[in-house]
Amino acid sequence: MKIGLPRGVQDILPEEIPYWHLIEKTARSIFEKYNYEEIRTPIFEYTELFVKGTGETTDIVMKEMYTFTDKKGRSLTLRPEGTPGVIRAYLTNKIYTSKPVWKVYYIGPMFRYERPQAGRYRQFHQLGVEVLGRKDPYIDFEVINIAVEILKSLELENIEVEINSLGCSQCRPKYREALKSYFSKYEDLLSPIDKERLERNPLRILDSKDEKVISLKEDAPQPLDFLCEDCKKHFDKVTNYLSIANLNYKINPKLVRGLDYYTRTVFEITTTTLGAQNAVVGGGRYDNLVETYGGPQIPGLGFALGIERLILLLKQQAKLGIEKQKLLFLAIEDENYLKKAIEISQVLQKNFKVEVGPLEEPLRAQLRLADKIGADFVLIINSSLIERNFIKIRDFKSGEEKNISIDNLIETLNTML
Ligand code: HAM
């Protein structure tokens, strides 16, 4: 039996890697400029971390986690998102005792048992940031701005920032109650799972994929109408800063996001080429999450960007100028020059991308391989030239040949490539 690939995961083959490198390099350099440091947290954590943080009535926790028990019977889960692990690391390492503000970024795989489709996988990769210890609205703007800057640097077109506010522990309960009483009127139409959501966490009913609920949502109460004075001020300041920076945004009063920890600002970035539910970036503020995990009262916020989704979009736009390094191929006329070839390759490979041919095989066979693997230039060591300390170089595309001195091989190649 052939062993295939599990559903929803994929190989990232070498041809794809330049996209990954470009995105990672671009994001890293932007993160560093805004004074964020990299963090790498474990791929699996105690299940409880996600149940408590991401939220027990969310789709992620209810349906999508890869959970298993280890040999000692402990329940562990492959991380479905990056935020809980970062907060756990913040608490485990007591960062709050030494740093008033902690700004970190991460890049890595996440796992969700979702129905796979274009741009939605069971193993996917996110890059994101989390900021702990800042409650001011400027930082909400900064976080959104960083996400936009990454997308713009990669020349992604037609991006749209949607923003909303979910209020705080003061005003949220009023909104929850309003939502509950609105949907209670239609209780008979609700599926058992939506009924349970209505009871336990009315906000999550808004994630329902049920057609009836989707149409009921149209007239459902909206969080912006319930904000307290402080939350309203905070939201106005964030949108004002976005305007000052000329960053296009749209207030979407229906945006609630599918994770439980958010307070105040939530945002998503979509492009007009993706369906509405397919955001490329999602994020927001979570002022109570650290406390939920038993830590001090420290505000936080962040975002995560889906790398696969971004690549899909960039490919659709035929963007991404990925430059390929030229490939040199080293061949020899016969085995007498094997030692020389090894010596030269040692120097060459410190400077260029070099494939050394099958040196024991006839020159013809070596050149055939050079052609097949798409070498740009072939360097040939032969008897008439090597005595004068010269080597032949052939441009594989044009067929042009010339002899160059081995003494200034690197300099000459540098000017040619
Ligand atoms: P999220 O909206 O669940 O937020 O995910 C963020 C991004 O990850 C999505 O916009 C999407 O691009 C990508 N993504 C999510 N699920 C999949 C999937 N199954 N396949 C491919 N891509 C996917 C979070 O994860 C939060 N932790 C973001 C955050 C950070 N909020 C505050 N800090």
CSV table of C-alpha atoms and ligand atoms in Angstrom, one decimal:
chain,number,residue,atom,x,y,z
A,1,MET,CA,0.0,0.0,0.0
A,2,LYS,CA,1.2,3.4,-0.9
A,3,ILE,CA,1.2,5.8,2.0
A,4,GLY,CA,-0.4,9.1,0.9
A,5,LEU,CA,-0.7,12.5,2.5
A,6,PRO,CA,-3.3,13.1,5.3
A,7,ARG,CA,-6.2,15.3,4.3
A,8,GLY,CA,-5.7,19.0,4.7
A,9,VAL,CA,-1.9,19.0,4.8
A,10,GLN,CA,0.6,19.7,2.1
A,11,ASP,CA,4.3,19.5,1.2
A,12,ILE,CA,6.0,22.8,0.6
A,13,LEU,CA,8.2,21.8,-2.3
A,14,PRO,CA,11.5,23.5,-3.1
A,15,GLU,CA,9.9,25.5,-6.0
A,16,GLU,CA,7.5,27.1,-3.4
A,17,ILE,CA,10.2,28.0,-0.9
A,18,PRO,CA,11.2,31.3,-2.5
A,19,TYR,CA,7.7,32.6,-1.7
A,20,TRP,CA,8.1,31.6,1.9
A,21,HIS,CA,11.5,33.1,2.2
A,22,LEU,CA,10.4,36.4,0.7
A,23,ILE,CA,7.4,36.7,3.0
A,24,GLU,CA,9.3,35.7,6.1
A,25,LYS,CA,12.2,38.0,5.3
A,26,THR,CA,9.8,41.0,4.6
A,27,ALA,CA,7.8,40.4,7.8
A,28,ARG,CA,10.9,39.9,10.0
A,29,SER,CA,12.5,43.1,8.8
A,30,ILE,CA,9.3,45.1,9.4
A,31,PHE,CA,8.8,43.5,12.9
A,32,GLU,CA,12.3,44.3,13.9
A,33,LYS,CA,11.9,48.0,12.8
A,34,TYR,CA,8.9,48.3,15.1
A,35,ASN,CA,11.0,46.8,17.9
A,36,TYR,CA,9.4,43.4,18.1
A,37,GLU,CA,11.5,40.4,19.1
A,38,GLU,CA,11.0,36.8,17.9
A,39,ILE,CA,9.6,34.1,20.1
A,40,ARG,CA,9.3,30.4,19.4
A,41,THR,CA,6.8,28.5,21.6
A,42,PRO,CA,6.0,24.8,21.5
A,43,ILE,CA,3.8,23.2,18.9
A,44,PHE,CA,1.8,21.4,21.6
A,45,GLU,CA,0.5,22.7,24.9
A,46,TYR,CA,-1.9,21.5,27.5
A,47,THR,CA,-5.4,21.4,26.0
A,48,GLU,CA,-6.7,23.5,28.9
A,49,LEU,CA,-4.7,26.5,27.6
A,50,PHE,CA,-6.9,26.7,24.4
A,51,VAL,CA,-10.1,25.8,26.2
A,52,LYS,CA,-9.7,28.6,28.6
A,53,GLY,CA,-8.2,31.2,26.2
A,54,THR,CA,-9.5,30.6,22.7
A,55,GLY,CA,-12.8,29.8,24.4
A,56,GLU,CA,-14.8,26.6,25.0
A,57,THR,CA,-17.8,27.6,22.9
A,58,THR,CA,-15.7,28.6,19.8
A,59,ASP,CA,-15.6,26.4,16.7
A,60,ILE,CA,-11.9,26.0,17.2
A,61,VAL,CA,-12.2,24.4,20.6
A,62,MET,CA,-15.5,22.6,20.0
A,63,LYS,CA,-14.7,21.0,16.7
A,64,GLU,CA,-11.2,21.8,15.3
A,65,MET,CA,-8.6,20.8,17.8
A,66,TYR,CA,-6.0,18.0,17.3
A,67,THR,CA,-6.1,16.7,20.9
A,68,PHE,CA,-4.4,13.6,22.2
A,69,THR,CA,-3.4,12.0,25.5
A,70,ASP,CA,0.3,11.3,26.1
A,71,LYS,CA,1.6,8.2,27.8
A,72,LYS,CA,0.9,9.6,31.3
A,73,GLY,CA,-2.7,10.4,30.4
A,74,ARG,CA,-2.3,14.2,30.1
A,75,SER,CA,-4.4,15.9,27.5
A,76,LEU,CA,-2.3,17.9,24.9
A,77,THR,CA,-3.3,19.8,21.8
A,78,LEU,CA,-1.5,20.8,18.7
A,79,ARG,CA,-1.7,24.6,18.8
A,80,PRO,CA,-4.6,25.9,16.7
A,81,GLU,CA,-3.4,29.5,17.0
A,82,GLY,CA,-0.4,31.3,18.4
A,83,THR,CA,-1.8,33.7,21.0
A,84,PRO,CA,-2.4,31.4,24.0
A,85,GLY,CA,1.1,29.9,23.8
A,86,VAL,CA,2.6,33.4,23.8
A,87,ILE,CA,0.6,34.5,26.8
A,88,ARG,CA,1.5,31.2,28.6
A,89,ALA,CA,5.2,31.9,27.8
A,90,TYR,CA,4.8,35.4,29.2
A,91,LEU,CA,3.5,34.0,32.5
A,92,THR,CA,5.7,30.9,32.7
A,93,ASN,CA,8.8,33.1,32.3
A,94,LYS,CA,7.3,35.9,34.5
A,95,ILE,CA,8.2,38.5,31.8
A,96,TYR,CA,5.9,41.0,33.5
A,97,THR,CA,8.3,41.3,36.5
A,98,SER,CA,11.0,42.7,34.3
A,99,LYS,CA,9.4,44.2,31.2
A,100,PRO,CA,6.6,46.8,31.3
A,101,VAL,CA,6.0,46.2,27.6
A,102,TRP,CA,6.7,43.0,25.7
A,103,LYS,CA,6.4,43.0,21.9
A,104,VAL,CA,7.0,39.7,20.2
A,105,TYR,CA,6.5,38.1,16.8
A,106,TYR,CA,6.3,34.5,15.7
A,107,ILE,CA,6.2,32.4,12.6
A,108,GLY,CA,5.1,28.8,12.5
A,109,PRO,CA,2.6,26.0,11.9
A,110,MET,CA,-0.8,25.9,13.4
A,111,PHE,CA,-3.3,23.0,13.3
A,112,ARG,CA,-7.1,23.0,12.9
A,113,TYR,CA,-9.4,20.2,11.9
A,114,GLU,CA,-11.3,22.2,9.3
A,115,ARG,CA,-12.9,21.2,6.1
A,116,PRO,CA,-10.0,21.7,3.6
A,117,GLN,CA,-10.5,24.0,0.6
A,118,ALA,CA,-8.4,26.6,-1.3
A,119,GLY,CA,-6.7,28.7,1.4
A,120,ARG,CA,-8.0,26.5,4.3
A,121,TYR,CA,-5.9,23.6,5.5
A,122,ARG,CA,-5.4,21.5,8.6
A,123,GLN,CA,-1.8,22.4,9.0
A,124,PHE,CA,-1.2,26.0,8.0
A,125,HIS,CA,1.3,28.7,8.9
A,126,GLN,CA,0.8,32.0,10.6
A,127,LEU,CA,3.1,34.9,11.3
A,128,GLY,CA,1.9,37.3,13.9
A,129,VAL,CA,2.6,39.6,16.7
A,130,GLU,CA,1.5,40.0,20.3
A,131,VAL,CA,2.0,43.1,22.5
A,132,LEU,CA,1.6,42.9,26.3
A,133,GLY,CA,1.4,45.8,28.6
A,134,ARG,CA,0.1,48.6,26.4
A,135,LYS,CA,-3.5,49.8,26.7
A,136,ASP,CA,-3.2,53.0,24.7
A,137,PRO,CA,-5.0,53.3,21.3
A,138,TYR,CA,-1.8,54.2,19.5
A,139,ILE,CA,-0.6,50.6,19.8
A,140,ASP,CA,-3.9,49.3,18.3
A,141,PHE,CA,-3.1,51.5,15.3
A,142,GLU,CA,0.5,50.3,15.3
A,143,VAL,CA,-0.5,46.6,15.2
A,144,ILE,CA,-2.9,47.2,12.3
A,145,ASN,CA,-0.4,49.3,10.5
A,146,ILE,CA,2.3,46.6,10.7
A,147,ALA,CA,0.0,44.1,9.1
A,148,VAL,CA,-0.8,46.5,6.3
A,149,GLU,CA,2.8,47.4,5.8
A,150,ILE,CA,3.7,43.7,5.4
A,151,LEU,CA,1.0,43.2,2.8
A,152,LYS,CA,1.9,46.5,1.0
A,153,SER,CA,5.6,45.7,0.9
A,154,LEU,CA,4.7,42.5,-0.9
A,155,GLU,CA,2.6,44.5,-3.2
A,156,LEU,CA,-0.6,42.8,-2.4
A,157,GLU,CA,-3.4,44.7,-4.1
A,158,ASN,CA,-7.0,45.6,-3.2
A,159,ILE,CA,-6.6,45.2,0.6
A,160,GLU,CA,-9.3,46.2,2.9
A,161,VAL,CA,-9.0,46.7,6.7
A,162,GLU,CA,-12.3,46.1,8.5
A,163,ILE,CA,-12.5,47.2,12.1
A,164,ASN,CA,-14.9,47.1,15.0
A,165,SER,CA,-15.0,47.3,18.8
A,166,LEU,CA,-16.5,44.6,21.1
A,167,GLY,CA,-16.4,46.7,24.2
A,168,CYS,CA,-15.0,45.7,27.6
A,169,SER,CA,-16.1,43.9,30.7
A,170,GLN,CA,-18.2,47.0,31.6
A,171,CYS,CA,-20.3,47.3,28.5
A,172,ARG,CA,-20.0,43.8,26.9
A,173,PRO,CA,-22.6,42.2,29.3
A,174,LYS,CA,-25.3,44.6,28.0
A,175,TYR,CA,-24.5,43.7,24.4
A,176,ARG,CA,-24.6,40.0,25.3
A,177,GLU,CA,-28.0,40.4,26.9
A,178,ALA,CA,-29.4,42.2,23.9
A,179,LEU,CA,-28.1,39.5,21.6
A,180,LYS,CA,-29.5,36.8,23.8
A,181,SER,CA,-33.0,38.4,23.9
A,182,TYR,CA,-32.9,39.0,20.2
A,183,PHE,CA,-32.1,35.4,19.3
A,184,SER,CA,-34.3,34.0,22.0
A,185,LYS,CA,-37.3,35.2,20.0
A,186,TYR,CA,-36.3,32.8,17.3
A,187,GLU,CA,-35.2,29.9,19.5
A,188,ASP,CA,-37.4,27.4,17.6
A,189,LEU,CA,-35.4,28.0,14.5
A,190,LEU,CA,-32.1,27.3,16.1
A,191,SER,CA,-30.1,24.1,15.9
A,192,PRO,CA,-29.2,22.4,19.2
A,193,ILE,CA,-25.6,23.7,18.9
A,194,ASP,CA,-26.7,27.3,18.4
A,195,LYS,CA,-29.2,27.0,21.3
A,196,GLU,CA,-26.3,25.9,23.5
A,197,ARG,CA,-24.3,28.8,22.3
A,198,LEU,CA,-27.1,31.2,23.0
A,199,GLU,CA,-27.2,29.9,26.5
A,200,ARG,CA,-23.5,29.8,27.2
A,201,ASN,CA,-22.0,32.5,25.0
A,202,PRO,CA,-24.5,34.4,22.8
A,203,LEU,CA,-21.6,36.1,20.8
A,204,ARG,CA,-20.6,32.8,19.3
A,205,ILE,CA,-24.0,32.3,17.7
A,206,LEU,CA,-22.8,34.9,15.2
A,207,ASP,CA,-20.2,32.4,13.9
A,208,SER,CA,-23.0,30.0,12.9
A,209,LYS,CA,-22.9,28.7,9.3
A,210,ASP,CA,-26.6,28.0,9.5
A,211,GLU,CA,-28.5,29.8,6.8
A,212,LYS,CA,-31.4,30.8,9.1
A,213,VAL,CA,-29.0,32.3,11.6
A,214,ILE,CA,-27.1,34.1,8.9
A,215,SER,CA,-30.2,35.8,7.8
A,216,LEU,CA,-31.3,36.6,11.4
A,217,LYS,CA,-27.9,38.2,12.0
A,218,GLU,CA,-28.8,41.0,9.6
A,219,ASP,CA,-31.0,42.7,12.2
A,220,ALA,CA,-29.2,41.5,15.3
A,221,PRO,CA,-27.9,44.1,17.8
A,222,GLN,CA,-24.4,45.4,17.1
A,223,PRO,CA,-21.6,45.9,19.7
A,224,LEU,CA,-20.8,49.5,18.7
A,225,ASP,CA,-24.3,50.6,19.9
A,226,PHE,CA,-23.5,49.3,23.4
A,227,LEU,CA,-20.0,50.7,24.0
A,228,CYS,CA,-19.3,52.6,27.2
A,229,GLU,CA,-17.7,56.1,27.0
A,230,ASP,CA,-14.2,54.8,27.5
A,231,CYS,CA,-14.5,52.1,24.8
A,232,LYS,CA,-16.1,54.6,22.4
A,233,LYS,CA,-13.2,57.0,23.0
A,234,HIS,CA,-10.6,54.3,22.5
A,235,PHE,CA,-12.3,53.2,19.2
A,236,ASP,CA,-12.5,56.8,17.9
A,237,LYS,CA,-8.9,57.4,18.6
A,238,VAL,CA,-7.8,54.2,16.8
A,239,THR,CA,-9.8,55.1,13.7
A,240,ASN,CA,-8.5,58.6,13.9
A,241,TYR,CA,-4.9,57.4,13.9
A,242,LEU,CA,-5.7,55.2,10.9
A,243,SER,CA,-7.0,58.2,9.1
A,244,ILE,CA,-4.0,60.4,10.0
A,245,ALA,CA,-1.8,57.7,8.5
A,246,ASN,CA,-3.9,57.6,5.4
A,247,LEU,CA,-4.7,54.0,6.0
A,248,ASN,CA,-7.9,53.0,4.4
A,249,TYR,CA,-10.3,51.2,6.7
A,250,LYS,CA,-14.0,50.4,6.9
A,251,ILE,CA,-16.0,50.1,10.1
A,252,ASN,CA,-17.7,46.8,10.0
A,253,PRO,CA,-20.2,46.7,12.9
A,254,LYS,CA,-20.9,43.0,12.3
A,255,LEU,CA,-17.3,41.9,12.7
A,256,VAL,CA,-17.0,39.9,16.0
A,257,ARG,CA,-14.2,37.3,15.2
A,258,GLY,CA,-14.4,33.7,16.2
A,259,LEU,CA,-12.2,33.7,19.3
A,260,ASP,CA,-13.5,34.5,22.8
A,261,TYR,CA,-10.7,36.6,24.2
A,262,TYR,CA,-11.2,39.8,22.4
A,263,THR,CA,-12.1,43.1,24.0
A,264,ARG,CA,-12.4,46.5,22.3
A,265,THR,CA,-10.6,46.6,18.9
A,266,VAL,CA,-11.0,43.7,16.5
A,267,PHE,CA,-9.9,43.8,12.9
A,268,GLU,CA,-9.5,41.7,9.8
A,269,ILE,CA,-7.8,42.3,6.5
A,270,THR,CA,-9.3,40.9,3.4
A,271,THR,CA,-8.8,41.5,-0.3
A,272,THR,CA,-11.6,41.9,-2.8
A,273,THR,CA,-10.4,38.7,-4.5
A,274,LEU,CA,-11.0,36.6,-1.4
A,275,GLY,CA,-14.4,35.7,-0.1
A,276,ALA,CA,-15.5,37.7,3.0
A,277,GLN,CA,-14.9,34.8,5.4
A,278,ASN,CA,-11.4,34.4,4.1
A,279,ALA,CA,-9.4,37.1,5.8
A,280,VAL,CA,-5.7,37.0,5.2
A,281,VAL,CA,-5.1,38.7,8.6
A,282,GLY,CA,-7.1,38.7,11.8
A,283,GLY,CA,-6.5,40.3,15.2
A,284,GLY,CA,-7.5,42.4,18.0
A,285,ARG,CA,-7.2,43.4,21.7
A,286,TYR,CA,-7.5,41.1,24.6
A,287,ASP,CA,-7.3,43.0,27.8
A,288,ASN,CA,-8.5,40.2,30.1
A,289,LEU,CA,-6.6,37.2,28.7
A,290,VAL,CA,-3.6,37.4,31.0
A,291,GLU,CA,-5.9,37.5,34.0
A,292,THR,CA,-8.0,34.6,32.6
A,293,TYR,CA,-4.8,32.5,32.8
A,294,GLY,CA,-4.3,33.6,36.4
A,295,GLY,CA,-1.8,36.3,35.7
A,296,PRO,CA,-1.8,40.0,36.6
A,297,GLN,CA,-4.2,42.5,34.9
A,298,ILE,CA,-2.2,43.2,31.8
A,299,PRO,CA,-3.7,44.3,28.5
A,300,GLY,CA,-2.7,42.7,25.2
A,301,LEU,CA,-3.3,42.7,21.5
A,302,GLY,CA,-2.0,41.2,18.3
A,303,PHE,CA,-2.7,39.8,14.9
A,304,ALA,CA,-1.9,36.7,12.8
A,305,LEU,CA,-1.5,36.5,9.1
A,306,GLY,CA,-2.1,33.2,7.1
A,307,ILE,CA,0.9,32.6,5.0
A,308,GLU,CA,-0.7,30.0,2.6
A,309,ARG,CA,-3.5,32.4,2.0
A,310,LEU,CA,-1.1,35.3,1.3
A,311,ILE,CA,0.8,33.1,-1.2
A,312,LEU,CA,-2.4,32.2,-2.9
A,313,LEU,CA,-3.3,35.8,-3.3
A,314,LEU,CA,0.1,36.9,-4.5
A,315,LYS,CA,0.1,34.1,-7.1
A,316,GLN,CA,-3.3,35.2,-8.3
A,317,GLN,CA,-1.9,38.7,-8.9
A,318,ALA,CA,1.2,37.2,-10.6
A,319,LYS,CA,3.2,39.4,-8.2
A,320,LEU,CA,6.4,38.5,-6.3
A,321,GLY,CA,9.5,39.2,-8.2
A,322,ILE,CA,11.5,36.2,-7.1
A,323,GLU,CA,15.1,36.3,-8.4
A,324,LYS,CA,16.8,33.0,-9.0
A,325,GLN,CA,20.5,32.8,-8.4
A,326,LYS,CA,22.4,31.7,-11.5
A,327,LEU,CA,23.6,28.0,-11.4
A,328,LEU,CA,27.2,27.1,-12.4
A,329,PHE,CA,28.1,23.6,-13.4
A,330,LEU,CA,31.6,22.3,-13.0
A,331,ALA,CA,32.8,19.6,-15.5
A,332,ILE,CA,36.1,18.0,-16.4
A,333,GLU,CA,37.5,16.5,-19.6
A,334,ASP,CA,38.8,13.4,-17.8
A,335,GLU,CA,39.6,12.0,-14.4
A,336,ASN,CA,43.1,13.5,-14.4
A,337,TYR,CA,41.6,16.8,-13.4
A,338,LEU,CA,39.5,15.4,-10.5
A,339,LYS,CA,41.8,16.9,-7.8
A,340,LYS,CA,41.8,20.3,-9.6
A,341,ALA,CA,38.0,20.2,-9.8
A,342,ILE,CA,37.6,19.6,-6.1
A,343,GLU,CA,40.0,22.4,-5.3
A,344,ILE,CA,38.2,24.8,-7.6
A,345,SER,CA,34.8,23.8,-6.4
A,346,GLN,CA,35.8,24.6,-2.8
A,347,VAL,CA,36.5,28.1,-3.8
A,348,LEU,CA,33.5,28.5,-6.1
A,349,GLN,CA,31.0,27.3,-3.6
A,350,LYS,CA,32.0,30.0,-1.1
A,351,ASN,CA,30.7,32.5,-3.6
A,352,PHE,CA,28.3,31.0,-6.1
A,353,LYS,CA,25.6,28.3,-6.5
A,354,VAL,CA,27.6,25.4,-8.0
A,355,GLU,CA,26.7,21.9,-9.0
A,356,VAL,CA,29.7,19.6,-9.5
A,357,GLY,CA,29.1,17.1,-12.3
A,358,PRO,CA,29.6,13.3,-12.0
A,359,LEU,CA,33.4,13.7,-12.5
A,360,GLU,CA,34.1,10.0,-13.2
A,361,GLU,CA,31.8,10.0,-16.2
A,362,PRO,CA,32.7,11.1,-19.8
A,363,LEU,CA,32.5,14.9,-20.4
A,364,ARG,CA,29.5,14.4,-22.7
A,365,ALA,CA,27.5,12.8,-19.9
A,366,GLN,CA,28.4,15.6,-17.5
A,367,LEU,CA,27.3,18.2,-20.0
A,368,ARG,CA,24.0,16.3,-20.7
A,369,LEU,CA,23.2,16.5,-17.0
A,370,ALA,CA,24.1,20.2,-16.9
A,371,ASP,CA,21.6,20.8,-19.6
A,372,LYS,CA,18.9,18.7,-17.9
A,373,ILE,CA,19.2,20.5,-14.5
A,374,GLY,CA,19.1,23.9,-16.2
A,375,ALA,CA,22.6,25.2,-15.5
A,376,ASP,CA,23.2,28.7,-16.6
A,377,PHE,CA,27.0,28.3,-17.1
A,378,VAL,CA,29.3,25.4,-17.4
A,379,LEU,CA,32.9,25.6,-16.4
A,380,ILE,CA,35.1,23.0,-18.1
A,381,ILE,CA,38.6,21.9,-17.0
A,382,ASN,CA,40.5,20.6,-20.0
A,383,SER,CA,44.1,19.7,-20.8
A,384,SER,CA,45.0,22.5,-23.2
A,385,LEU,CA,43.8,25.3,-20.8
A,386,ILE,CA,44.6,24.0,-17.4
A,387,GLU,CA,48.4,24.0,-18.1
A,388,ARG,CA,48.1,27.8,-18.7
A,389,ASN,CA,45.9,28.0,-15.5
A,390,PHE,CA,42.8,28.8,-17.5
A,391,ILE,CA,39.3,27.3,-17.5
A,392,LYS,CA,36.6,27.3,-20.2
A,393,ILE,CA,33.2,28.8,-19.5
A,394,ARG,CA,30.2,28.2,-21.7
A,395,ASP,CA,27.0,30.2,-21.4
A,396,PHE,CA,24.4,27.5,-21.7
A,397,LYS,CA,21.7,29.6,-23.1
A,398,SER,CA,23.7,31.4,-25.9
A,399,GLY,CA,26.3,28.7,-26.5
A,400,GLU,CA,29.0,31.4,-26.2
A,401,GLU,CA,32.3,30.3,-24.9
A,402,LYS,CA,35.4,32.0,-23.5
A,403,ASN,CA,38.5,31.1,-21.5
A,404,ILE,CA,39.1,32.8,-18.2
A,405,SER,CA,42.1,32.8,-15.9
A,406,ILE,CA,41.8,30.8,-12.8
A,407,ASP,CA,43.8,33.4,-10.9
A,408,ASN,CA,40.9,35.9,-11.1
A,409,LEU,CA,38.1,33.4,-11.4
A,410,ILE,CA,35.9,34.9,-8.7
A,411,GLU,CA,36.3,38.5,-10.0
A,412,THR,CA,35.5,37.5,-13.6
A,413,LEU,CA,32.5,35.4,-12.6
A,414,ASN,CA,31.2,38.2,-10.4
A,415,THR,CA,31.1,40.6,-13.4
A,416,MET,CA,29.5,37.9,-15.6
A,417,LEU,CA,26.7,36.7,-13.3
B,1,HAM,P1,-7.6,33.8,13.2
B,1,HAM,O1,-8.5,34.8,12.5
B,1,HAM,O2,-8.2,32.5,13.7
B,1,HAM,O3,-6.8,34.5,14.4
B,1,HAM,O4,-6.4,33.4,12.2
B,1,HAM,C1,-5.6,34.4,11.6
B,1,HAM,C2,-5.3,34.1,10.1
B,1,HAM,O5,-4.8,32.7,10.0
B,1,HAM,C3,-6.6,34.0,9.2
B,1,HAM,O6,-6.9,35.3,8.8
B,1,HAM,C4,-6.1,33.2,8.1
B,1,HAM,O7,-5.3,33.9,7.2
B,1,HAM,C5,-5.2,32.2,8.7
B,1,HAM,N1,-5.9,30.9,9.0
B,1,HAM,C6,-6.7,30.6,10.0
B,1,HAM,N2,-7.2,29.3,9.8
B,1,HAM,C7,-6.6,28.8,8.7
B,1,HAM,C8,-6.7,27.6,8.0
B,1,HAM,N3,-7.4,26.5,8.4
B,1,HAM,N4,-6.0,27.4,6.8
B,1,HAM,C9,-5.2,28.5,6.4
B,1,HAM,N5,-5.1,29.6,7.0
B,1,HAM,C10,-5.8,29.8,8.1
B,1,HAM,C11,-5.9,34.0,15.2
B,1,HAM,O8,-5.4,32.9,15.0
B,1,HAM,C12,-5.5,34.9,16.3
B,1,HAM,N6,-4.5,34.1,17.2
B,1,HAM,C13,-5.0,36.2,15.8
B,1,HAM,C14,-4.6,37.1,16.9
B,1,HAM,C15,-3.3,37.3,17.4
B,1,HAM,N7,-5.4,37.8,17.7
B,1,HAM,C16,-4.7,38.5,18.6
B,1,HAM,N8,-3.4,38.1,18.4
